[in-house]
Amino acid sequence: MNRRAHHTDKFSSQDSIVRRGQPWEIILVCNRSLESGEDLNFIVSTGPQPSESARTKAVFSISGRSTGGWNAALKANSGNNLAITIASPVSAPIGLYTLNVEISSRGRASSLKLGTFIMLFNPWLQADDVFMSNHAERQEYVEEDSGIIYVGSTNRIGMVGWNFGQFEEDILNISLSILDRSLNFRRDPVTDVARRNDPKYVCRVLSAMINGNDDNGVISGNWSGNYTGGVDPRTWNGSVEILKNWKKSGFRPVQFGQCWVFAGTLNTVLRCLGVPSRVITNFNSAHDTDRNLSVDVYYDAMGNPLEKGSDSVWNFHVWNEGWFVRTDLGPTYNGWQVLDATPQERSQGVFQCGPASVNAIKAGDVDRNFDMIFIFAEVNADRITWIYNNRNNTQKQNSVDTHSIGKYISTKAVGSNSRMDVTDKYKYPEGSSEERQVHQKALDKLKPNASFGATSSRNSEGEDKEPSISGKFKVTGILAVGKEVSLSLMLKNMTNDRKTVTMNMTAWTIVYNGTLVHEVWKDSATISLDPEEEIQYPVKIAYSQYERYLKADNMIRITAVCKVPDEAEVVVERDVILDNPALTLEVLDQAHVRKPVNVQMLFSNPLDQPVNNCVLLVEGSGLLRGSLKIDVPSLRPKEKSRIRFEIFPTRSGTKQLLADFSCNKFPAIKAMLPIDVSE
């Protein structure tokens, strides 16, 4: 009854789980009835060295005496059974509590431990800092245990399913132990536990603890493209396996994660503890390391992208938003708050990020807590292109792009699997007067750092004129792993004079954050363009050229540096994403609670060569306990594979089944299938 009333009935653990600020009921079975004049004292406590001054302990009685806002009331007294209602204050710290009773009768007092209970944030209660009034949103952002995370690039937005699994066995206990293993708890456990009444504090600690930097947190990040000794980040299907592995290993960081893995896992823990939360993807996300609201990107004259300087632009970056009030900043900053557990920059000496109010980001209030400058830059920085000359070790500024950063900011829609664009929550329309004002306001607040950067002139020598040609890459074939990658470089002469153009082109396989893996193709040519002529120069990259160097990201960066004598270079760049072959899942019978159901996986090897070391990983909250790992026999060229396996649904409703198929030629092929489970 308590768990239904407190919306904690979905948790698989048998613990008593309640939400703060809301009464719950216990029945005490005594050896005799309560006599008049006898009182029951209750003592609740949480954390080590609990104290009433820190509000981590409270003493209250059925006669109405109370400290710290807790109270108890005798609801019914029938014979030897006492029905008692206990209520906590809405500002109580969350976590594991002990409940003791003290009976004073006939001048003697005896004390007894009744048990433990877990207290969570309460988004159903208006007085709670995490209150969310909209029923459908609350259902999505607190109770939905599977979701979708957007990945890819601006010209090819993709999605992966993710199993949050916040109600699965042991996930609540692991979430609480994350707090107990934080640096703050280790330094000063008494203060840390007392501060767990504040979602701002809890969320900031979690943003530090989900990454393994500094504190032996949950996940170890790796963007090198080499994942030996761990799991390729693309193969995870959800957070449950990660959190369980962390506990099983004696709390050593799980290898390996990238941004969506950190965000998916943080989302699990936030929803588990009762903070409404969602996963956000920002395309063309800037990583500005020097706080000047611009990122510098370098190329050499041969068309090679260079890993020079510490700034970068990620094809996409994934973070979280948690929903709560900002008592420290004022009501205009309430609502969604950015939290980012991916270790990118230190904040107060630790890899943690947020909470940063989304409203404050839109207003350009970069001087507000926490980490506003970094997050503002992720969605607003200017992108400055430099050409580097390795002969004399000089560089010159080539172009400034003020509108390519922070595109298609996306999250899963409430109640459906469609994409919801939330870019307008983060910034005003690109190029609008409000947007420019906000950018200037942010720069003004950053001075003196900000006087350079976006405003600097083209280059010091000033010998090169504005370019007279324009270029772009156009995809001309199908983009699929195993096939030739086919594009055209479209070059247009925008003047009435004849022009000679030298083009230097390269293609590199990359990781989604721009890490260069290996050059797979290059070409150079000199052509002449008649007045206003447009030509197409073909780019063809064979599977044999990229096969060994393609990562699970399936990304290739193609760059052309085009030069007309005495004019500035034109840099043309395109990241292409190659499609994996399809992995199909189908349910073979109607799914019912507590009845086994057969599911079939279909996969065809599209290659002219065999694929080996094939493994299928399946998981889905409410559909199977833990995860399923199936070894799939090797496939000959063009061979079809059909694998059947059994799942055992435990909860009714629409549940999401997730699969990852990995083999030596395809490191991570994804599939998801919604399954309607009837009672």
PDB file of C-alpha atoms in Angstrom, residues 12-227:
ATOM      1  CA  SER A  12      12.133  -4.928  -7.732  1.00  0.00           C
ATOM      2  CA  SER A  13      13.772  -4.824  -4.290  1.00  0.00           C
ATOM      3  CA  GLN A  14      11.659  -5.767  -1.268  1.00  0.00           C
ATOM      4  CA  ASP A  15      12.911  -2.804   0.792  1.00  0.00           C
ATOM      5  CA  SER A  16      10.577  -0.268   2.274  1.00  0.00           C
ATOM      6  CA  ILE A  17      10.957   2.657  -0.196  1.00  0.00           C
ATOM      7  CA  VAL A  18       9.179   5.952   0.488  1.00  0.00           C
ATOM      8  CA  ARG A  19       9.286   9.502  -0.848  1.00  0.00           C
ATOM      9  CA  ARG A  20       9.964  12.469   1.348  1.00  0.00           C
ATOM     10  CA  GLY A  21       7.242  14.802   2.620  1.00  0.00           C
ATOM     11  CA  GLN A  22       4.566  12.142   2.230  1.00  0.00           C
ATOM     12  CA  PRO A  23       3.120  10.043   5.111  1.00  0.00           C
ATOM     13  CA  TRP A  24       3.371   6.264   5.181  1.00  0.00           C
ATOM     14  CA  GLU A  25       1.929   3.646   7.470  1.00  0.00           C
ATOM     15  CA  ILE A  26       3.381   0.918   9.650  1.00  0.00           C
ATOM     16  CA  ILE A  27       1.643  -1.661  11.807  1.00  0.00           C
ATOM     17  CA  LEU A  28       3.299  -2.507  15.116  1.00  0.00           C
ATOM     18  CA  VAL A  29       2.346  -5.876  16.562  1.00  0.00           C
ATOM     19  CA  CYS A  30       2.787  -5.656  20.361  1.00  0.00           C
ATOM     20  CA  ASN A  31       2.548  -8.251  23.121  1.00  0.00           C
ATOM     21  CA  ARG A  32      -0.325  -6.270  24.689  1.00  0.00           C
ATOM     22  CA  SER A  33      -2.449  -3.237  23.988  1.00  0.00           C
ATOM     23  CA  LEU A  34      -1.220   0.321  24.571  1.00  0.00           C
ATOM     24  CA  GLU A  35      -2.385   1.764  27.881  1.00  0.00           C
ATOM     25  CA  SER A  36      -3.292   5.391  28.353  1.00  0.00           C
ATOM     26  CA  GLY A  37      -0.326   7.476  29.431  1.00  0.00           C
ATOM     27  CA  GLU A  38       2.093   5.223  27.541  1.00  0.00           C
ATOM     28  CA  ASP A  39       4.005   6.867  24.693  1.00  0.00           C
ATOM     29  CA  LEU A  40       5.946   5.595  21.710  1.00  0.00           C
ATOM     30  CA  ASN A  41       9.074   7.469  20.673  1.00  0.00           C
ATOM     31  CA  PHE A  42      10.411   6.955  17.156  1.00  0.00           C
ATOM     32  CA  ILE A  43      14.005   7.653  16.189  1.00  0.00           C
ATOM     33  CA  VAL A  44      14.993   7.926  12.512  1.00  0.00           C
ATOM     34  CA  SER A  45      18.623   8.318  11.503  1.00  0.00           C
ATOM     35  CA  THR A  46      20.747   8.248   8.358  1.00  0.00           C
ATOM     36  CA  GLY A  47      24.487   8.175   7.740  1.00  0.00           C
ATOM     37  CA  PRO A  48      27.376   7.837  10.195  1.00  0.00           C
ATOM     38  CA  GLN A  49      27.209   9.958  13.394  1.00  0.00           C
ATOM     39  CA  PRO A  50      23.602  11.102  12.806  1.00  0.00           C
ATOM     40  CA  SER A  51      22.608  14.230  14.736  1.00  0.00           C
ATOM     41  CA  GLU A  52      19.535  16.363  15.190  1.00  0.00           C
ATOM     42  CA  SER A  53      21.537  19.520  14.481  1.00  0.00           C
ATOM     43  CA  ALA A  54      22.521  18.172  11.042  1.00  0.00           C
ATOM     44  CA  ARG A  55      18.912  16.996  10.480  1.00  0.00           C
ATOM     45  CA  THR A  56      20.201  13.451   9.897  1.00  0.00           C
ATOM     46  CA  LYS A  57      18.395  12.265  13.027  1.00  0.00           C
ATOM     47  CA  ALA A  58      14.961  13.004  14.420  1.00  0.00           C
ATOM     48  CA  VAL A  59      13.062  11.945  17.546  1.00  0.00           C
ATOM     49  CA  PHE A  60       9.261  12.170  17.545  1.00  0.00           C
ATOM     50  CA  SER A  61       6.388  10.506  19.343  1.00  0.00           C
ATOM     51  CA  ILE A  62       2.745   9.614  18.843  1.00  0.00           C
ATOM     52  CA  SER A  63       1.851  12.134  21.552  1.00  0.00           C
ATOM     53  CA  GLY A  64       3.045  14.890  19.220  1.00  0.00           C
ATOM     54  CA  ARG A  65       6.538  15.691  20.489  1.00  0.00           C
ATOM     55  CA  SER A  66       8.831  16.178  17.495  1.00  0.00           C
ATOM     56  CA  THR A  67      12.170  17.475  16.264  1.00  0.00           C
ATOM     57  CA  GLY A  68      13.227  18.284  12.739  1.00  0.00           C
ATOM     58  CA  GLY A  69       9.773  18.262  11.172  1.00  0.00           C
ATOM     59  CA  TRP A  70       9.109  14.511  11.510  1.00  0.00           C
ATOM     60  CA  ASN A  71       5.924  13.301  13.137  1.00  0.00           C
ATOM     61  CA  ALA A  72       3.940  10.178  13.988  1.00  0.00           C
ATOM     62  CA  ALA A  73       0.254   9.663  14.626  1.00  0.00           C
ATOM     63  CA  LEU A  74      -1.725   6.731  15.988  1.00  0.00           C
ATOM     64  CA  LYS A  75      -4.198   5.962  13.238  1.00  0.00           C
ATOM     65  CA  ALA A  76      -5.865   2.871  14.652  1.00  0.00           C
ATOM     66  CA  ASN A  77      -5.486   0.899  17.874  1.00  0.00           C
ATOM     67  CA  SER A  78      -7.120  -2.489  17.727  1.00  0.00           C
ATOM     68  CA  GLY A  79      -6.069  -4.928  20.431  1.00  0.00           C
ATOM     69  CA  ASN A  80      -2.359  -5.520  20.182  1.00  0.00           C
ATOM     70  CA  ASN A  81      -2.002  -3.966  16.704  1.00  0.00           C
ATOM     71  CA  LEU A  82      -1.101  -0.306  16.376  1.00  0.00           C
ATOM     72  CA  ALA A  83      -1.476   1.366  12.962  1.00  0.00           C
ATOM     73  CA  ILE A  84       0.876   4.332  12.936  1.00  0.00           C
ATOM     74  CA  THR A  85       1.395   7.017  10.289  1.00  0.00           C
ATOM     75  CA  ILE A  86       4.894   8.449   9.949  1.00  0.00           C
ATOM     76  CA  ALA A  87       5.634  11.631   7.982  1.00  0.00           C
ATOM     77  CA  SER A  88       8.988  13.136   7.072  1.00  0.00           C
ATOM     78  CA  PRO A  89       9.700  16.767   6.220  1.00  0.00           C
ATOM     79  CA  VAL A  90       9.896  17.568   2.500  1.00  0.00           C
ATOM     80  CA  SER A  91      13.474  18.745   3.066  1.00  0.00           C
ATOM     81  CA  ALA A  92      14.723  15.429   4.513  1.00  0.00           C
ATOM     82  CA  PRO A  93      18.013  14.073   3.141  1.00  0.00           C
ATOM     83  CA  ILE A  94      17.509  11.124   0.788  1.00  0.00           C
ATOM     84  CA  GLY A  95      19.146   7.776   1.512  1.00  0.00           C
ATOM     85  CA  LEU A  96      19.013   4.730   3.749  1.00  0.00           C
ATOM     86  CA  TYR A  97      17.436   5.305   7.178  1.00  0.00           C
ATOM     87  CA  THR A  98      17.152   3.236  10.341  1.00  0.00           C
ATOM     88  CA  LEU A  99      13.875   3.347  12.295  1.00  0.00           C
ATOM     89  CA  ASN A 100      13.921   2.641  16.052  1.00  0.00           C
ATOM     90  CA  VAL A 101      11.078   2.699  18.558  1.00  0.00           C
ATOM     91  CA  GLU A 102      11.395   3.516  22.246  1.00  0.00           C
ATOM     92  CA  ILE A 103       8.602   2.405  24.552  1.00  0.00           C
ATOM     93  CA  SER A 104       8.316   4.151  27.915  1.00  0.00           C
ATOM     94  CA  SER A 105       5.950   2.380  30.265  1.00  0.00           C
ATOM     95  CA  ARG A 106       5.743   2.272  34.072  1.00  0.00           C
ATOM     96  CA  GLY A 107       8.937   4.267  34.424  1.00  0.00           C
ATOM     97  CA  ARG A 108      11.013   1.916  32.241  1.00  0.00           C
ATOM     98  CA  ALA A 109      12.148   2.556  28.671  1.00  0.00           C
ATOM     99  CA  SER A 110      13.089  -0.121  26.186  1.00  0.00           C
ATOM    100  CA  SER A 111      14.400   0.467  22.667  1.00  0.00           C
ATOM    101  CA  LEU A 112      14.067  -1.716  19.577  1.00  0.00           C
ATOM    102  CA  LYS A 113      15.276  -1.467  15.990  1.00  0.00           C
ATOM    103  CA  LEU A 114      12.236  -1.847  13.713  1.00  0.00           C
ATOM    104  CA  GLY A 115      14.161  -1.921  10.450  1.00  0.00           C
ATOM    105  CA  THR A 116      15.417   0.257   7.629  1.00  0.00           C
ATOM    106  CA  PHE A 117      13.749   2.238   4.881  1.00  0.00           C
ATOM    107  CA  ILE A 118      14.970   4.187   1.855  1.00  0.00           C
ATOM    108  CA  MET A 119      13.897   7.810   1.358  1.00  0.00           C
ATOM    109  CA  LEU A 120      13.774   9.295  -2.154  1.00  0.00           C
ATOM    110  CA  PHE A 121      13.072  12.692  -3.716  1.00  0.00           C
ATOM    111  CA  ASN A 122       9.357  13.283  -4.368  1.00  0.00           C
ATOM    112  CA  PRO A 123       8.487  14.781  -7.779  1.00  0.00           C
ATOM    113  CA  TRP A 124       4.768  14.196  -7.021  1.00  0.00           C
ATOM    114  CA  LEU A 125       4.781  16.650  -4.119  1.00  0.00           C
ATOM    115  CA  GLN A 126       4.481  20.369  -4.809  1.00  0.00           C
ATOM    116  CA  ALA A 127       6.674  21.395  -1.876  1.00  0.00           C
ATOM    117  CA  ASP A 128       9.599  19.217  -3.016  1.00  0.00           C
ATOM    118  CA  ASP A 129      12.453  20.910  -4.921  1.00  0.00           C
ATOM    119  CA  VAL A 130      12.063  18.310  -7.697  1.00  0.00           C
ATOM    120  CA  PHE A 131       8.275  18.686  -8.082  1.00  0.00           C
ATOM    121  CA  MET A 132       7.033  18.199 -11.650  1.00  0.00           C
ATOM    122  CA  SER A 133       3.389  19.077 -12.157  1.00  0.00           C
ATOM    123  CA  ASN A 134       2.707  17.521 -15.565  1.00  0.00           C
ATOM    124  CA  HIS A 135       1.614  13.877 -15.210  1.00  0.00           C
ATOM    125  CA  ALA A 136       2.825  12.704 -18.662  1.00  0.00           C
ATOM    126  CA  GLU A 137       6.222  14.358 -18.180  1.00  0.00           C
ATOM    127  CA  ARG A 138       6.596  12.864 -14.714  1.00  0.00           C
ATOM    128  CA  GLN A 139       5.796   9.433 -16.092  1.00  0.00           C
ATOM    129  CA  GLU A 140       8.433   9.820 -18.823  1.00  0.00           C
ATOM    130  CA  TYR A 141      11.184  11.504 -16.802  1.00  0.00           C
ATOM    131  CA  VAL A 142      10.867   9.536 -13.532  1.00  0.00           C
ATOM    132  CA  GLU A 143       9.161   6.218 -14.277  1.00  0.00           C
ATOM    133  CA  GLU A 144      10.124   5.339 -17.878  1.00  0.00           C
ATOM    134  CA  ASP A 145      12.904   2.751 -17.660  1.00  0.00           C
ATOM    135  CA  SER A 146      14.018   2.685 -21.298  1.00  0.00           C
ATOM    136  CA  GLY A 147      14.727   5.413 -23.798  1.00  0.00           C
ATOM    137  CA  ILE A 148      16.465   6.643 -26.905  1.00  0.00           C
ATOM    138  CA  ILE A 149      19.735   8.533 -27.227  1.00  0.00           C
ATOM    139  CA  TYR A 150      20.479  10.518 -30.398  1.00  0.00           C
ATOM    140  CA  VAL A 151      23.902  10.113 -32.027  1.00  0.00           C
ATOM    141  CA  GLY A 152      25.468  10.699 -35.457  1.00  0.00           C
ATOM    142  CA  SER A 153      26.029  14.067 -37.098  1.00  0.00           C
ATOM    143  CA  THR A 154      24.043  17.094 -38.260  1.00  0.00           C
ATOM    144  CA  ASN A 155      23.452  15.613 -41.706  1.00  0.00           C
ATOM    145  CA  ARG A 156      22.674  12.147 -40.377  1.00  0.00           C
ATOM    146  CA  ILE A 157      20.984  12.011 -36.982  1.00  0.00           C
ATOM    147  CA  GLY A 158      20.845   8.427 -35.723  1.00  0.00           C
ATOM    148  CA  MET A 159      19.530   6.888 -32.528  1.00  0.00           C
ATOM    149  CA  VAL A 160      20.359   4.094 -30.131  1.00  0.00           C
ATOM    150  CA  GLY A 161      18.005   2.515 -27.633  1.00  0.00           C
ATOM    151  CA  TRP A 162      19.124   2.559 -23.991  1.00  0.00           C
ATOM    152  CA  ASN A 163      17.953   0.452 -21.075  1.00  0.00           C
ATOM    153  CA  PHE A 164      17.894   2.754 -18.027  1.00  0.00           C
ATOM    154  CA  GLY A 165      16.543  -0.022 -15.789  1.00  0.00           C
ATOM    155  CA  GLN A 166      16.310   2.144 -12.661  1.00  0.00           C
ATOM    156  CA  PHE A 167      13.878  -0.318 -11.011  1.00  0.00           C
ATOM    157  CA  GLU A 168      15.970  -3.438 -11.644  1.00  0.00           C
ATOM    158  CA  GLU A 169      17.334  -5.532  -8.824  1.00  0.00           C
ATOM    159  CA  ASP A 170      20.104  -3.842  -6.793  1.00  0.00           C
ATOM    160  CA  ILE A 171      20.176  -0.654  -8.917  1.00  0.00           C
ATOM    161  CA  LEU A 172      18.733   1.470  -6.090  1.00  0.00           C
ATOM    162  CA  ASN A 173      21.324   0.136  -3.619  1.00  0.00           C
ATOM    163  CA  ILE A 174      24.133   0.728  -6.108  1.00  0.00           C
ATOM    164  CA  SER A 175      22.854   4.276  -6.731  1.00  0.00           C
ATOM    165  CA  LEU A 176      23.024   4.992  -2.991  1.00  0.00           C
ATOM    166  CA  SER A 177      26.489   3.456  -2.740  1.00  0.00           C
ATOM    167  CA  ILE A 178      27.656   5.855  -5.482  1.00  0.00           C
ATOM    168  CA  LEU A 179      26.949   8.682  -3.020  1.00  0.00           C
ATOM    169  CA  ASP A 180      28.749   6.820  -0.226  1.00  0.00           C
ATOM    170  CA  ARG A 181      31.894   6.424  -2.338  1.00  0.00           C
ATOM    171  CA  SER A 182      32.170  10.071  -3.402  1.00  0.00           C
ATOM    172  CA  LEU A 183      35.154  12.237  -2.479  1.00  0.00           C
ATOM    173  CA  ASN A 184      32.864  14.515  -0.426  1.00  0.00           C
ATOM    174  CA  PHE A 185      31.606  11.609   1.662  1.00  0.00           C
ATOM    175  CA  ARG A 186      35.127  10.313   2.203  1.00  0.00           C
ATOM    176  CA  ARG A 187      36.353  13.742   3.314  1.00  0.00           C
ATOM    177  CA  ASP A 188      33.417  14.701   5.520  1.00  0.00           C
ATOM    178  CA  PRO A 189      30.649  12.076   5.748  1.00  0.00           C
ATOM    179  CA  VAL A 190      28.571  14.004   8.295  1.00  0.00           C
ATOM    180  CA  THR A 191      28.246  17.136   6.141  1.00  0.00           C
ATOM    181  CA  ASP A 192      27.830  15.132   2.941  1.00  0.00           C
ATOM    182  CA  VAL A 193      24.866  13.127   4.264  1.00  0.00           C
ATOM    183  CA  ALA A 194      23.239  16.276   5.667  1.00  0.00           C
ATOM    184  CA  ARG A 195      23.509  17.949   2.238  1.00  0.00           C
ATOM    185  CA  ARG A 196      21.695  15.091   0.503  1.00  0.00           C
ATOM    186  CA  ASN A 197      18.444  16.966   1.060  1.00  0.00           C
ATOM    187  CA  ASP A 198      19.450  19.242  -1.835  1.00  0.00           C
ATOM    188  CA  PRO A 199      19.066  17.973  -5.432  1.00  0.00           C
ATOM    189  CA  LYS A 200      21.645  20.533  -6.647  1.00  0.00           C
ATOM    190  CA  TYR A 201      24.238  18.999  -4.353  1.00  0.00           C
ATOM    191  CA  VAL A 202      23.331  15.367  -5.036  1.00  0.00           C
ATOM    192  CA  CYS A 203      23.339  15.924  -8.818  1.00  0.00           C
ATOM    193  CA  ARG A 204      26.724  17.657  -8.829  1.00  0.00           C
ATOM    194  CA  VAL A 205      28.234  14.807  -6.798  1.00  0.00           C
ATOM    195  CA  LEU A 206      26.726  12.274  -9.226  1.00  0.00           C
ATOM    196  CA  SER A 207      28.155  14.138 -12.246  1.00  0.00           C
ATOM    197  CA  ALA A 208      31.600  13.579 -10.674  1.00  0.00           C
ATOM    198  CA  MET A 209      30.973   9.967  -9.624  1.00  0.00           C
ATOM    199  CA  ILE A 210      29.640   8.539 -12.906  1.00  0.00           C
ATOM    200  CA  ASN A 211      33.107   9.058 -14.428  1.00  0.00           C
ATOM    201  CA  GLY A 212      36.047   7.178 -12.937  1.00  0.00           C
ATOM    202  CA  ASN A 213      38.413  10.177 -12.878  1.00  0.00           C
ATOM    203  CA  ASP A 214      39.480  11.442  -9.410  1.00  0.00           C
ATOM    204  CA  ASP A 215      37.271   9.129  -7.360  1.00  0.00           C
ATOM    205  CA  ASN A 216      37.109   5.556  -8.733  1.00  0.00           C
ATOM    206  CA  GLY A 217      33.677   6.371 -10.083  1.00  0.00           C
ATOM    207  CA  VAL A 218      31.536   4.157 -12.277  1.00  0.00           C
ATOM    208  CA  ILE A 219      32.899   4.403 -15.842  1.00  0.00           C
ATOM    209  CA  SER A 220      36.317   4.921 -17.370  1.00  0.00           C
ATOM    210  CA  GLY A 221      36.282   7.046 -20.550  1.00  0.00           C
ATOM    211  CA  ASN A 222      38.242   6.148 -23.689  1.00  0.00           C
ATOM    212  CA  TRP A 223      38.167   7.988 -27.038  1.00  0.00           C
ATOM    213  CA  SER A 224      41.339   6.507 -28.532  1.00  0.00           C
ATOM    214  CA  GLY A 225      39.700   3.999 -30.862  1.00  0.00           C
ATOM    215  CA  ASN A 226      41.605   1.219 -29.066  1.00  0.00           C
ATOM    216  CA  TYR A 227      39.476  -0.512 -26.418  1.00  0.00           C
TER     217      TYR A 227
END
